Amino acid sequence: MIKKDYDVVVVGGGPAGTMAAQHAAKQGVSVALFEKDREIGIPVRCAEGVSKKFLKKYIDIDPQCIASEINKVRFVSPAKQKIDFTTLNPGLVLHRRLFDHFLAEKASEAGAQIFMKSYVHGMDNYDGKSRKIFIKHFDQEFTVNAKVVIAADGVESRIGRFAGIKTFVKPEDIDVCVQATMGNLKNIDPTRIEMWVSNKWAPGGYAWVFPKGPEIANIGLGICGKFTNKPSALSYFKNFIKENFPEGSALTTVAGGVPVAKHLERLVSDGVMLIGDAARQANPLTGGGILSGMAAGMISGKIGAQGVLQSDTSYNYLKEYEQIWKKGIGKEYNRFYRLKNNLLNLSDEKFIKIASEFENLKEEDITITKIVVAAVKNNPKLVKDAMLAFIGF
Amino acid sequence: MIKINKNKCDLCGSCVAVCPMDSIEMFETYLKINKNCNECMICVHICPVEALTKEDSDRSNV
């Protein structure tokens, strides 16, 4: 049953929201999480890849949530030259549905109450102690007082706007994506992720193959929002599959938007913190947002709960979260943002030239060092930085 | 006015993120465009699945 007062309210039940709920509840304050959909983890609008090492920093993962372990990376050039190498920073492709359930379970074990089919459609101003938020739960209206509201409501977030924070994303700062989990794939390696880079497949973005089993993979692509007039991401996707994976059959299809922006200048207002995609915290280069969202969830959950315990949930107290973000991951990602914008100007011809240096090498002879050397030789420090950023997911 | 093709829309929220007027609301099973929409077309262009189109007002009045 939804109560009238909570110390901390989290809006959105993705990895950012459930981490926030868990870490707030662990401090002993009352926590409710409201999710608009009918199931945590569904739909999976995600390629599901994470770095194993970094994930370990945030959670001891249930092995059931892991679809495959990745230790190889392939870049495919516009001329279909393949650059294969082994990564020293192994990755995981997750089963996001199970993973998100697992994180939600952790939150509820810590004491958070989770409510499905609960849409937050409004929020009042901070009255010095709390905010009133308005929730539609199934078809019933509820008003809840929350000392802290943590907005983890995704790319479509409106909580920030309710709090007077400008959250809208410029079209060139969003990658629109279409992905299918495909079965019956004959030419994939379950330990290797692939990045296909070309303006003809995915202008301003890239196409990916993230394996989930011997013949199953998430195949998708994202294109820069400034190129999406016509054709749409969906038609690029259909062409890419027809050309490269005609044998595959789709088990799921999703569309999605990934903010590949600088993170918001303001992540905090009185009684409100924005985290995850709602705060535009995904890696602007790769589009990966699971770990940064979880990190923001952990930090904001702790600080929000401490604010409650100290009886101060104003901007003044909560801004510590914003400061930690800006000094840490935020700073690194803003660098990736500049890198992405530079990469947007790299032509297909340039990529082909770099890739051609590797054509006659055996896979075991290719190291990340050699790729970097070739990239630097052919131009850009840019490509070097980009590749290093990519293989860290 | 902007029209939503419910058979195409995947409820991904991209249009909500780019709307400069905060005119679009996304619920679990549907999308709603509010009256303050100024038909700037950004959402129509961003939609990954071509679910949004601009209808001229004559037709929408029918």
Tab-separated table of C-alpha atoms in Angstrom:
chain	number	residue	atom	x	y	z
A	1	MET	CA	0.000	0.000	0.000
A	2	ILE	CA	1.356	3.430	-0.934
A	3	LYS	CA	1.915	5.547	2.186
A	4	LYS	CA	1.538	9.316	2.519
A	5	ASP	CA	5.111	10.081	3.522
A	6	TYR	CA	8.467	8.727	2.500
A	7	ASP	CA	11.948	9.924	3.247
A	8	VAL	CA	13.173	9.053	-0.225
A	9	VAL	CA	11.132	8.460	-3.372
A	10	VAL	CA	12.836	6.990	-6.421
A	11	VAL	CA	11.119	7.363	-9.784
A	12	GLY	CA	12.062	4.617	-12.239
A	13	GLY	CA	13.126	1.014	-11.733
A	14	GLY	CA	16.152	0.646	-14.022
A	15	PRO	CA	19.656	-0.056	-12.686
A	16	ALA	CA	20.134	3.576	-11.600
A	17	GLY	CA	16.842	3.730	-9.706
A	18	THR	CA	17.133	0.375	-7.982
A	19	MET	CA	20.720	1.119	-6.911
A	20	ALA	CA	19.578	4.464	-5.485
A	21	ALA	CA	16.728	2.747	-3.625
A	22	GLN	CA	19.042	0.078	-2.265
A	23	HIS	CA	21.676	2.476	-1.002
A	24	ALA	CA	19.168	4.893	0.491
A	25	ALA	CA	17.300	2.081	2.264
A	26	LYS	CA	20.550	0.701	3.663
A	27	GLN	CA	20.939	3.923	5.675
A	28	GLY	CA	17.693	3.122	7.471
A	29	VAL	CA	15.375	5.719	5.912
A	30	SER	CA	11.994	4.888	4.356
A	31	VAL	CA	12.158	4.427	0.592
A	32	ALA	CA	9.551	3.926	-2.127
A	33	LEU	CA	10.330	3.248	-5.774
A	34	PHE	CA	7.703	3.940	-8.432
A	35	GLU	CA	7.952	2.274	-11.826
A	36	LYS	CA	5.512	3.211	-14.578
A	37	ASP	CA	5.698	-0.126	-16.405
A	38	ARG	CA	4.310	-3.480	-15.371
A	39	GLU	CA	7.632	-5.220	-14.992
A	40	ILE	CA	11.112	-4.267	-13.842
A	41	GLY	CA	13.653	-4.808	-16.616
A	42	ILE	CA	11.174	-4.901	-19.489
A	43	PRO	CA	11.385	-3.805	-22.259
A	44	VAL	CA	15.137	-4.193	-22.624
A	45	ARG	CA	16.206	-1.090	-24.537
A	46	CYS	CA	19.875	-1.913	-24.261
A	47	ALA	CA	22.732	-3.800	-25.934
A	48	GLU	CA	23.453	-5.229	-22.452
A	49	GLY	CA	27.257	-4.951	-22.484
A	50	VAL	CA	29.276	-3.944	-19.414
A	51	SER	CA	32.869	-4.068	-18.274
A	52	LYS	CA	33.339	-6.953	-15.849
A	53	LYS	CA	35.895	-5.148	-13.734
A	54	PHE	CA	33.787	-2.010	-13.301
A	55	LEU	CA	30.575	-3.914	-12.616
A	56	LYS	CA	32.332	-5.655	-9.721
A	57	LYS	CA	32.818	-2.288	-8.065
A	58	TYR	CA	29.068	-1.885	-7.684
A	59	ILE	CA	27.603	-5.331	-7.195
A	60	ASP	CA	28.415	-8.975	-6.643
A	61	ILE	CA	26.423	-10.241	-9.587
A	62	ASP	CA	24.287	-13.398	-9.653
A	63	PRO	CA	25.856	-15.538	-12.452
A	64	GLN	CA	22.367	-16.208	-13.847
A	65	CYS	CA	22.315	-12.606	-15.093
A	66	ILE	CA	25.308	-13.208	-17.378
A	67	ALA	CA	24.617	-14.258	-20.966
A	68	SER	CA	28.210	-14.369	-22.173
A	69	GLU	CA	31.749	-13.428	-21.251
A	70	ILE	CA	33.620	-11.311	-23.760
A	71	ASN	CA	37.363	-11.187	-24.311
A	72	LYS	CA	37.587	-10.312	-27.997
A	73	VAL	CA	36.717	-7.205	-29.935
A	74	ARG	CA	36.254	-6.798	-33.667
A	75	PHE	CA	36.047	-3.530	-35.534
A	76	VAL	CA	34.584	-3.804	-39.017
A	77	SER	CA	35.518	-1.009	-41.415
A	78	PRO	CA	33.277	0.484	-44.090
A	79	ALA	CA	35.032	-1.823	-46.597
A	80	LYS	CA	34.356	-4.777	-44.267
A	81	GLN	CA	37.999	-5.159	-43.290
A	82	LYS	CA	38.091	-6.821	-39.888
A	83	ILE	CA	40.355	-5.786	-37.033
A	84	ASP	CA	40.323	-8.431	-34.314
A	85	PHE	CA	42.031	-8.271	-30.988
A	86	THR	CA	41.877	-9.572	-27.464
A	87	THR	CA	40.920	-7.130	-24.758
A	88	LEU	CA	42.637	-7.010	-21.399
A	89	ASN	CA	39.473	-5.605	-19.893
A	90	PRO	CA	36.922	-8.437	-20.367
A	91	GLY	CA	33.273	-7.637	-20.698
A	92	LEU	CA	29.945	-9.250	-19.983
A	93	VAL	CA	26.780	-9.316	-21.994
A	94	LEU	CA	23.980	-9.407	-19.470
A	95	HIS	CA	20.442	-10.678	-19.421
A	96	ARG	CA	19.112	-7.255	-18.490
A	97	ARG	CA	15.697	-8.604	-17.520
A	98	LEU	CA	17.252	-10.873	-14.904
A	99	PHE	CA	19.881	-8.327	-13.941
A	100	ASP	CA	17.301	-5.611	-13.315
A	101	HIS	CA	15.171	-8.054	-11.295
A	102	PHE	CA	18.262	-8.946	-9.284
A	103	LEU	CA	18.973	-5.271	-8.519
A	104	ALA	CA	15.334	-4.633	-7.606
A	105	GLU	CA	15.442	-7.594	-5.243
A	106	LYS	CA	18.530	-6.115	-3.577
A	107	ALA	CA	16.658	-2.851	-3.130
A	108	SER	CA	13.660	-4.534	-1.570
A	109	GLU	CA	15.876	-6.695	0.681
A	110	ALA	CA	17.394	-3.445	1.928
A	111	GLY	CA	13.885	-2.248	2.823
A	112	ALA	CA	12.688	-0.272	-0.193
A	113	GLN	CA	9.042	-0.651	-1.216
A	114	ILE	CA	8.574	-1.054	-4.970
A	115	PHE	CA	5.365	-0.198	-6.820
A	116	MET	CA	4.616	-1.108	-10.439
A	117	LYS	CA	2.284	0.688	-12.828
A	118	SER	CA	2.906	3.923	-10.964
A	119	TYR	CA	3.292	6.986	-13.145
A	120	VAL	CA	4.522	10.208	-11.561
A	121	HIS	CA	2.743	12.998	-13.418
A	122	GLY	CA	3.491	16.005	-11.294
A	123	MET	CA	5.537	17.462	-8.479
A	124	ASP	CA	5.149	20.559	-6.282
A	125	ASN	CA	7.837	23.007	-5.238
A	126	TYR	CA	10.061	22.283	-2.258
A	127	ASP	CA	8.424	23.587	0.916
A	128	GLY	CA	11.632	23.690	2.943
A	129	LYS	CA	11.373	20.034	3.956
A	130	SER	CA	9.790	18.001	1.223
A	131	ARG	CA	7.967	17.932	-2.079
A	132	LYS	CA	4.516	16.614	-2.899
A	133	ILE	CA	4.472	14.261	-5.816
A	134	PHE	CA	1.442	13.074	-7.731
A	135	ILE	CA	1.203	9.470	-8.757
A	136	LYS	CA	-1.227	7.481	-10.792
A	137	HIS	CA	-1.074	3.880	-9.565
A	138	PHE	CA	-3.172	1.750	-11.905
A	139	ASP	CA	-6.160	4.112	-12.181
A	140	GLN	CA	-5.933	5.587	-8.696
A	141	GLU	CA	-4.432	8.945	-7.740
A	142	PHE	CA	-2.021	9.234	-4.813
A	143	THR	CA	-0.245	12.220	-3.316
A	144	VAL	CA	2.992	11.460	-1.521
A	145	ASN	CA	5.318	13.695	0.500
A	146	ALA	CA	8.955	12.984	-0.215
A	147	LYS	CA	11.906	14.602	1.510
A	148	VAL	CA	14.079	13.564	-1.412
A	149	VAL	CA	12.993	12.644	-4.931
A	150	ILE	CA	15.532	10.726	-7.001
A	151	ALA	CA	14.612	10.918	-10.675
A	152	ALA	CA	15.763	7.818	-12.523
A	153	ASP	CA	12.984	8.054	-15.073
A	154	GLY	CA	15.076	7.514	-18.154
A	155	VAL	CA	15.634	9.360	-21.383
A	156	GLU	CA	11.987	10.485	-21.310
A	157	SER	CA	12.410	12.033	-17.843
A	158	ARG	CA	10.068	14.822	-16.877
A	159	ILE	CA	10.875	15.094	-13.173
A	160	GLY	CA	13.789	17.415	-13.917
A	161	ARG	CA	11.470	19.686	-15.864
A	162	PHE	CA	9.002	19.692	-12.949
A	163	ALA	CA	11.893	20.894	-10.790
A	164	GLY	CA	12.759	23.651	-13.224
A	165	ILE	CA	15.899	21.988	-14.591
A	166	LYS	CA	16.287	22.200	-18.349
A	167	THR	CA	16.657	18.602	-19.447
A	168	PHE	CA	15.766	18.601	-23.121
A	169	VAL	CA	18.405	17.145	-25.408
A	170	LYS	CA	19.514	18.662	-28.703
A	171	PRO	CA	18.865	16.297	-31.649
A	172	GLU	CA	22.601	16.032	-32.375
A	173	ASP	CA	23.118	14.892	-28.777
A	174	ILE	CA	20.854	11.863	-28.953
A	175	ASP	CA	21.549	8.640	-30.819
A	176	VAL	CA	18.429	6.883	-31.965
A	177	CYS	CA	18.721	3.145	-32.072
A	178	VAL	CA	16.973	0.038	-33.275
A	179	GLN	CA	18.016	-3.376	-32.050
A	180	ALA	CA	16.927	-6.970	-32.351
A	181	THR	CA	18.008	-9.968	-30.340
A	182	MET	CA	18.560	-12.389	-33.178
A	183	GLY	CA	18.803	-16.151	-33.275
A	184	ASN	CA	20.129	-18.534	-35.892
A	185	LEU	CA	23.292	-16.491	-36.495
A	186	LYS	CA	25.996	-18.534	-38.191
A	187	ASN	CA	28.985	-16.213	-38.178
A	188	ILE	CA	29.356	-14.933	-34.662
A	189	ASP	CA	31.726	-15.787	-31.856
A	190	PRO	CA	30.041	-15.850	-28.418
A	191	THR	CA	33.170	-14.378	-26.811
A	192	ARG	CA	33.529	-11.457	-29.212
A	193	ILE	CA	31.737	-8.148	-29.546
A	194	GLU	CA	31.720	-6.387	-32.891
A	195	MET	CA	31.539	-2.724	-33.771
A	196	TRP	CA	30.713	-1.901	-37.381
A	197	VAL	CA	31.673	1.636	-38.278
A	198	SER	CA	30.456	3.327	-41.427
A	199	ASN	CA	28.295	6.243	-42.405
A	200	LYS	CA	26.414	3.985	-44.792
A	201	TRP	CA	25.345	1.598	-41.990
A	202	ALA	CA	24.936	4.069	-39.151
A	203	PRO	CA	25.724	7.732	-39.846
A	204	GLY	CA	27.226	9.427	-36.823
A	205	GLY	CA	27.054	6.235	-34.785
A	206	TYR	CA	27.873	2.575	-35.210
A	207	ALA	CA	26.290	-0.848	-35.488
A	208	TRP	CA	26.986	-3.521	-32.893
A	209	VAL	CA	26.882	-7.270	-32.435
A	210	PHE	CA	26.822	-8.280	-28.774
A	211	PRO	CA	26.562	-12.075	-28.476
A	212	LYS	CA	24.321	-13.717	-25.902
A	213	GLY	CA	25.053	-17.301	-26.910
A	214	PRO	CA	26.602	-19.425	-29.690
A	215	GLU	CA	24.024	-18.318	-32.267
A	216	ILE	CA	22.241	-15.471	-30.504
A	217	ALA	CA	23.237	-11.811	-30.348
A	218	ASN	CA	21.906	-8.335	-29.820
A	219	ILE	CA	22.366	-6.688	-33.194
A	220	GLY	CA	21.554	-3.046	-33.434
A	221	LEU	CA	22.634	0.352	-34.547
A	222	GLY	CA	22.432	3.918	-33.406
A	223	ILE	CA	22.513	6.970	-35.613
A	224	CYS	CA	23.171	10.537	-34.649
A	225	GLY	CA	19.960	12.499	-34.165
A	226	LYS	CA	20.935	15.122	-36.696
A	227	PHE	CA	20.868	12.519	-39.499
A	228	THR	CA	17.528	10.975	-38.678
A	229	ASN	CA	15.224	12.864	-40.959
A	230	LYS	CA	14.877	10.194	-43.634
A	231	PRO	CA	15.671	7.360	-43.784
A	232	SER	CA	14.930	6.489	-40.192
A	233	ALA	CA	17.017	4.352	-37.835
A	234	LEU	CA	14.621	1.507	-38.546
A	235	SER	CA	15.309	1.551	-42.271
A	236	TYR	CA	19.087	1.703	-41.681
A	237	PHE	CA	18.655	-1.278	-39.384
A	238	LYS	CA	16.652	-3.301	-41.897
A	239	ASN	CA	19.263	-2.652	-44.578
A	240	PHE	CA	22.117	-3.582	-42.252
A	241	ILE	CA	20.529	-6.923	-41.369
A	242	LYS	CA	19.610	-7.708	-44.944
A	243	GLU	CA	23.172	-7.013	-46.061
A	244	ASN	CA	25.096	-8.654	-43.234
A	245	PHE	CA	22.958	-11.065	-41.213
A	246	PRO	CA	20.238	-12.303	-43.570
A	247	GLU	CA	20.096	-15.720	-41.857
A	248	GLY	CA	19.118	-14.246	-38.482
A	249	SER	CA	15.629	-14.225	-37.110
A	250	ALA	CA	14.492	-11.652	-34.594
A	251	LEU	CA	13.455	-12.771	-31.115
A	252	THR	CA	12.915	-9.198	-29.887
A	253	THR	CA	12.901	-5.774	-31.506
A	254	VAL	CA	13.198	-2.451	-29.730
A	255	ALA	CA	13.760	1.163	-30.597
A	256	GLY	CA	15.419	3.584	-28.239
A	257	GLY	CA	17.111	6.911	-27.734
A	258	VAL	CA	20.440	7.233	-25.983
A	259	PRO	CA	21.468	10.660	-24.752
A	260	VAL	CA	25.072	11.043	-25.908
A	261	ALA	CA	25.292	14.503	-24.462
A	262	LYS	CA	27.345	16.250	-21.865
A	263	HIS	CA	25.752	15.449	-18.518
A	264	LEU	CA	23.349	18.097	-17.278
A	265	GLU	CA	25.008	21.122	-15.752
A	266	ARG	CA	22.542	20.899	-12.860
A	267	LEU	CA	21.886	17.428	-11.494
A	268	VAL	CA	20.314	18.639	-8.272
A	269	SER	CA	17.599	20.964	-7.081
A	270	ASP	CA	15.989	21.383	-3.654
A	271	GLY	CA	14.800	17.916	-2.686
A	272	VAL	CA	15.573	16.453	-6.131
A	273	MET	CA	18.447	14.564	-7.703
A	274	LEU	CA	18.600	13.397	-11.327
A	275	ILE	CA	20.468	10.192	-12.181
A	276	GLY	CA	21.133	7.875	-15.122
A	277	ASP	CA	19.676	8.615	-18.550
A	278	ALA	CA	17.427	11.215	-16.916
A	279	ALA	CA	20.611	13.134	-16.071
A	280	ARG	CA	22.152	12.349	-19.500
A	281	GLN	CA	24.913	10.346	-17.828
A	282	ALA	CA	25.538	7.657	-20.468
A	283	ASN	CA	28.976	7.425	-22.037
A	284	PRO	CA	28.652	9.828	-25.000
A	285	LEU	CA	31.035	7.806	-27.133
A	286	THR	CA	29.770	4.260	-26.686
A	287	GLY	CA	26.253	4.954	-25.460
A	288	GLY	CA	26.855	2.609	-22.523
A	289	GLY	CA	24.873	3.759	-19.509
A	290	ILE	CA	24.461	0.825	-17.134
A	291	LEU	CA	27.500	1.406	-14.962
A	292	SER	CA	27.362	5.189	-14.886
A	293	GLY	CA	23.694	4.953	-13.933
A	294	MET	CA	24.485	2.477	-11.167
A	295	ALA	CA	27.296	4.693	-9.888
A	296	ALA	CA	25.016	7.732	-9.807
A	297	GLY	CA	22.351	5.637	-8.078
A	298	MET	CA	24.748	4.564	-5.374
A	299	ILE	CA	26.064	8.078	-4.716
A	300	SER	CA	22.682	9.826	-4.826
A	301	GLY	CA	20.995	7.151	-2.693
A	302	LYS	CA	23.570	7.520	0.060
A	303	ILE	CA	23.640	11.308	0.009
A	304	GLY	CA	19.856	11.577	-0.167
A	305	ALA	CA	19.455	9.341	2.874
A	306	GLN	CA	22.149	11.236	4.783
A	307	GLY	CA	20.345	14.483	3.995
A	308	VAL	CA	17.174	13.010	5.504
A	309	LEU	CA	19.068	11.918	8.621
A	310	GLN	CA	20.639	15.399	8.939
A	311	SER	CA	17.209	17.048	8.333
A	312	ASP	CA	18.492	18.950	5.326
A	313	THR	CA	17.454	17.898	1.845
A	314	SER	CA	17.874	21.289	0.210
A	315	TYR	CA	20.096	21.888	-2.791
A	316	ASN	CA	22.790	22.942	-0.368
A	317	TYR	CA	23.061	19.455	1.111
A	318	LEU	CA	22.324	17.356	-1.966
A	319	LYS	CA	24.775	19.231	-4.189
A	320	GLU	CA	27.531	16.974	-2.876
A	321	TYR	CA	26.263	14.353	-5.342
A	322	GLU	CA	26.595	16.830	-8.210
A	323	GLN	CA	30.111	17.740	-7.122
A	324	ILE	CA	31.230	14.109	-6.880
A	325	TRP	CA	29.806	13.444	-10.323
A	326	LYS	CA	31.468	16.437	-11.931
A	327	LYS	CA	34.871	15.602	-10.500
A	328	GLY	CA	34.693	11.909	-11.395
A	329	ILE	CA	32.852	10.101	-14.170
A	330	GLY	CA	31.281	13.330	-15.413
A	331	LYS	CA	34.647	14.853	-16.155
A	332	GLU	CA	35.814	11.775	-18.053
A	333	TYR	CA	32.575	11.530	-20.024
A	334	ASN	CA	32.650	15.175	-21.015
A	335	ARG	CA	36.042	14.394	-22.559
A	336	PHE	CA	34.426	11.487	-24.436
A	337	TYR	CA	31.766	13.910	-25.613
A	338	ARG	CA	34.357	16.097	-27.325
A	339	LEU	CA	35.949	12.976	-28.777
A	340	LYS	CA	32.628	11.820	-30.194
A	341	ASN	CA	32.069	15.146	-31.879
A	342	ASN	CA	35.509	14.950	-33.478
A	343	LEU	CA	34.888	11.374	-34.625
A	344	LEU	CA	31.687	12.483	-36.328
A	345	ASN	CA	33.888	14.258	-38.842
A	346	LEU	CA	36.002	11.225	-39.697
A	347	SER	CA	35.235	9.940	-43.176
A	348	ASP	CA	34.694	6.333	-44.229
A	349	GLU	CA	37.834	6.631	-46.395
A	350	LYS	CA	39.924	7.418	-43.346
A	351	PHE	CA	38.602	4.411	-41.466
A	352	ILE	CA	39.348	2.169	-44.427
A	353	LYS	CA	42.905	3.484	-44.601
A	354	ILE	CA	43.532	2.719	-40.951
A	355	ALA	CA	41.968	-0.725	-41.230
A	356	SER	CA	44.069	-1.598	-44.281
A	357	GLU	CA	47.184	-1.579	-42.115
A	358	PHE	CA	45.854	-4.702	-40.413
A	359	GLU	CA	44.538	-6.655	-43.327
A	360	ASN	CA	47.501	-8.951	-43.744
A	361	LEU	CA	48.221	-9.510	-40.090
A	362	LYS	CA	47.209	-12.649	-38.241
A	363	GLU	CA	44.822	-12.141	-35.361
A	364	GLU	CA	47.387	-13.123	-32.743
A	365	ASP	CA	49.723	-10.484	-34.122
A	366	ILE	CA	47.228	-7.712	-33.602
A	367	THR	CA	47.495	-5.971	-30.321
A	368	ILE	CA	45.828	-2.849	-29.118
A	369	THR	CA	49.270	-1.246	-29.193
A	370	LYS	CA	49.629	-1.909	-32.911
A	371	ILE	CA	46.185	-0.508	-33.574
A	372	VAL	CA	47.064	2.576	-31.639
A	373	VAL	CA	50.340	2.959	-33.529
A	374	ALA	CA	48.562	2.641	-36.869
A	375	ALA	CA	45.887	5.049	-35.810
A	376	VAL	CA	48.393	7.608	-34.640
A	377	LYS	CA	50.435	7.223	-37.802
A	378	ASN	CA	47.389	7.774	-39.950
A	379	ASN	CA	46.313	10.761	-38.102
A	380	PRO	CA	44.541	11.154	-35.133
A	381	LYS	CA	45.274	10.953	-31.573
A	382	LEU	CA	41.556	10.997	-31.918
A	383	VAL	CA	41.244	7.425	-33.156
A	384	LYS	CA	43.622	6.218	-30.492
A	385	ASP	CA	41.630	7.820	-27.715
A	386	ALA	CA	38.418	6.528	-29.198
A	387	MET	CA	39.576	2.949	-29.385
A	388	LEU	CA	40.886	3.001	-25.866
A	389	ALA	CA	37.595	4.393	-24.681
A	390	PHE	CA	35.663	1.775	-26.615
A	391	ILE	CA	37.466	-1.266	-25.325
A	392	GLY	CA	36.817	-0.108	-21.801
A	393	PHE	CA	33.144	-0.275	-22.894
B	1	MET	CA	-0.929	18.778	-35.621
B	2	ILE	CA	1.485	15.939	-34.893
B	3	LYS	CA	-0.077	12.533	-35.268
B	4	ILE	CA	1.076	9.352	-33.554
B	5	ASN	CA	0.910	6.058	-35.381
B	6	LYS	CA	0.227	3.733	-32.476
B	7	ASN	CA	1.097	0.675	-34.515
B	8	LYS	CA	4.597	1.964	-35.137
B	9	CYS	CA	5.399	3.738	-31.863
B	10	ASP	CA	7.680	1.679	-29.583
B	11	LEU	CA	7.325	4.058	-26.601
B	12	CYS	CA	11.087	4.635	-26.488
B	13	GLY	CA	10.850	8.213	-25.237
B	14	SER	CA	13.278	9.798	-27.710
B	15	CYS	CA	10.662	12.359	-28.735
B	16	VAL	CA	10.023	13.323	-25.108
B	17	ALA	CA	13.746	13.932	-24.573
B	18	VAL	CA	14.133	16.282	-27.535
B	19	CYS	CA	10.855	18.197	-27.231
B	20	PRO	CA	11.787	21.812	-26.429
B	21	MET	CA	8.210	22.612	-25.370
B	22	ASP	CA	7.773	19.704	-22.952
B	23	SER	CA	4.653	18.852	-24.935
B	24	ILE	CA	4.998	15.083	-25.016
B	25	GLU	CA	4.132	12.729	-22.196
B	26	MET	CA	4.826	9.031	-22.206
B	27	PHE	CA	2.762	6.545	-20.236
B	28	GLU	CA	3.221	2.808	-20.014
B	29	THR	CA	1.116	2.046	-23.052
B	30	TYR	CA	0.634	5.314	-24.900
B	31	LEU	CA	2.075	8.647	-25.873
B	32	LYS	CA	0.254	11.949	-25.547
B	33	ILE	CA	0.996	15.248	-27.278
B	34	ASN	CA	-0.241	18.255	-25.355
B	35	LYS	CA	-1.839	21.386	-26.740
B	36	ASN	CA	1.201	23.635	-26.325
B	37	CYS	CA	2.957	21.793	-29.185
B	38	ASN	CA	4.280	24.298	-31.723
B	39	GLU	CA	4.853	21.707	-34.460
B	40	CYS	CA	8.600	22.319	-34.586
B	41	MET	CA	8.998	18.851	-36.144
B	42	ILE	CA	12.001	17.838	-34.014
B	43	CYS	CA	10.125	14.794	-32.684
B	44	VAL	CA	8.984	13.818	-36.182
B	45	HIS	CA	12.594	13.791	-37.339
B	46	ILE	CA	14.066	12.050	-34.309
B	47	CYS	CA	11.617	9.127	-34.157
B	48	PRO	CA	13.579	5.942	-34.908
B	49	VAL	CA	10.542	4.151	-36.310
B	50	GLU	CA	8.738	6.935	-38.229
B	51	ALA	CA	5.763	6.841	-35.896
B	52	LEU	CA	5.207	10.603	-35.838
B	53	THR	CA	3.934	12.660	-38.733
B	54	LYS	CA	2.609	16.137	-39.227
B	55	GLU	CA	-0.930	16.255	-40.486
B	56	ASP	CA	-2.201	19.458	-41.992
B	57	SER	CA	-4.911	21.000	-39.863
B	58	ASP	CA	-7.582	20.705	-42.559
B	59	ARG	CA	-7.461	16.957	-42.459
B	60	SER	CA	-7.254	16.732	-38.699
B	61	ASN	CA	-10.446	18.748	-38.379
B	62	VAL	CA	-12.420	16.241	-40.354
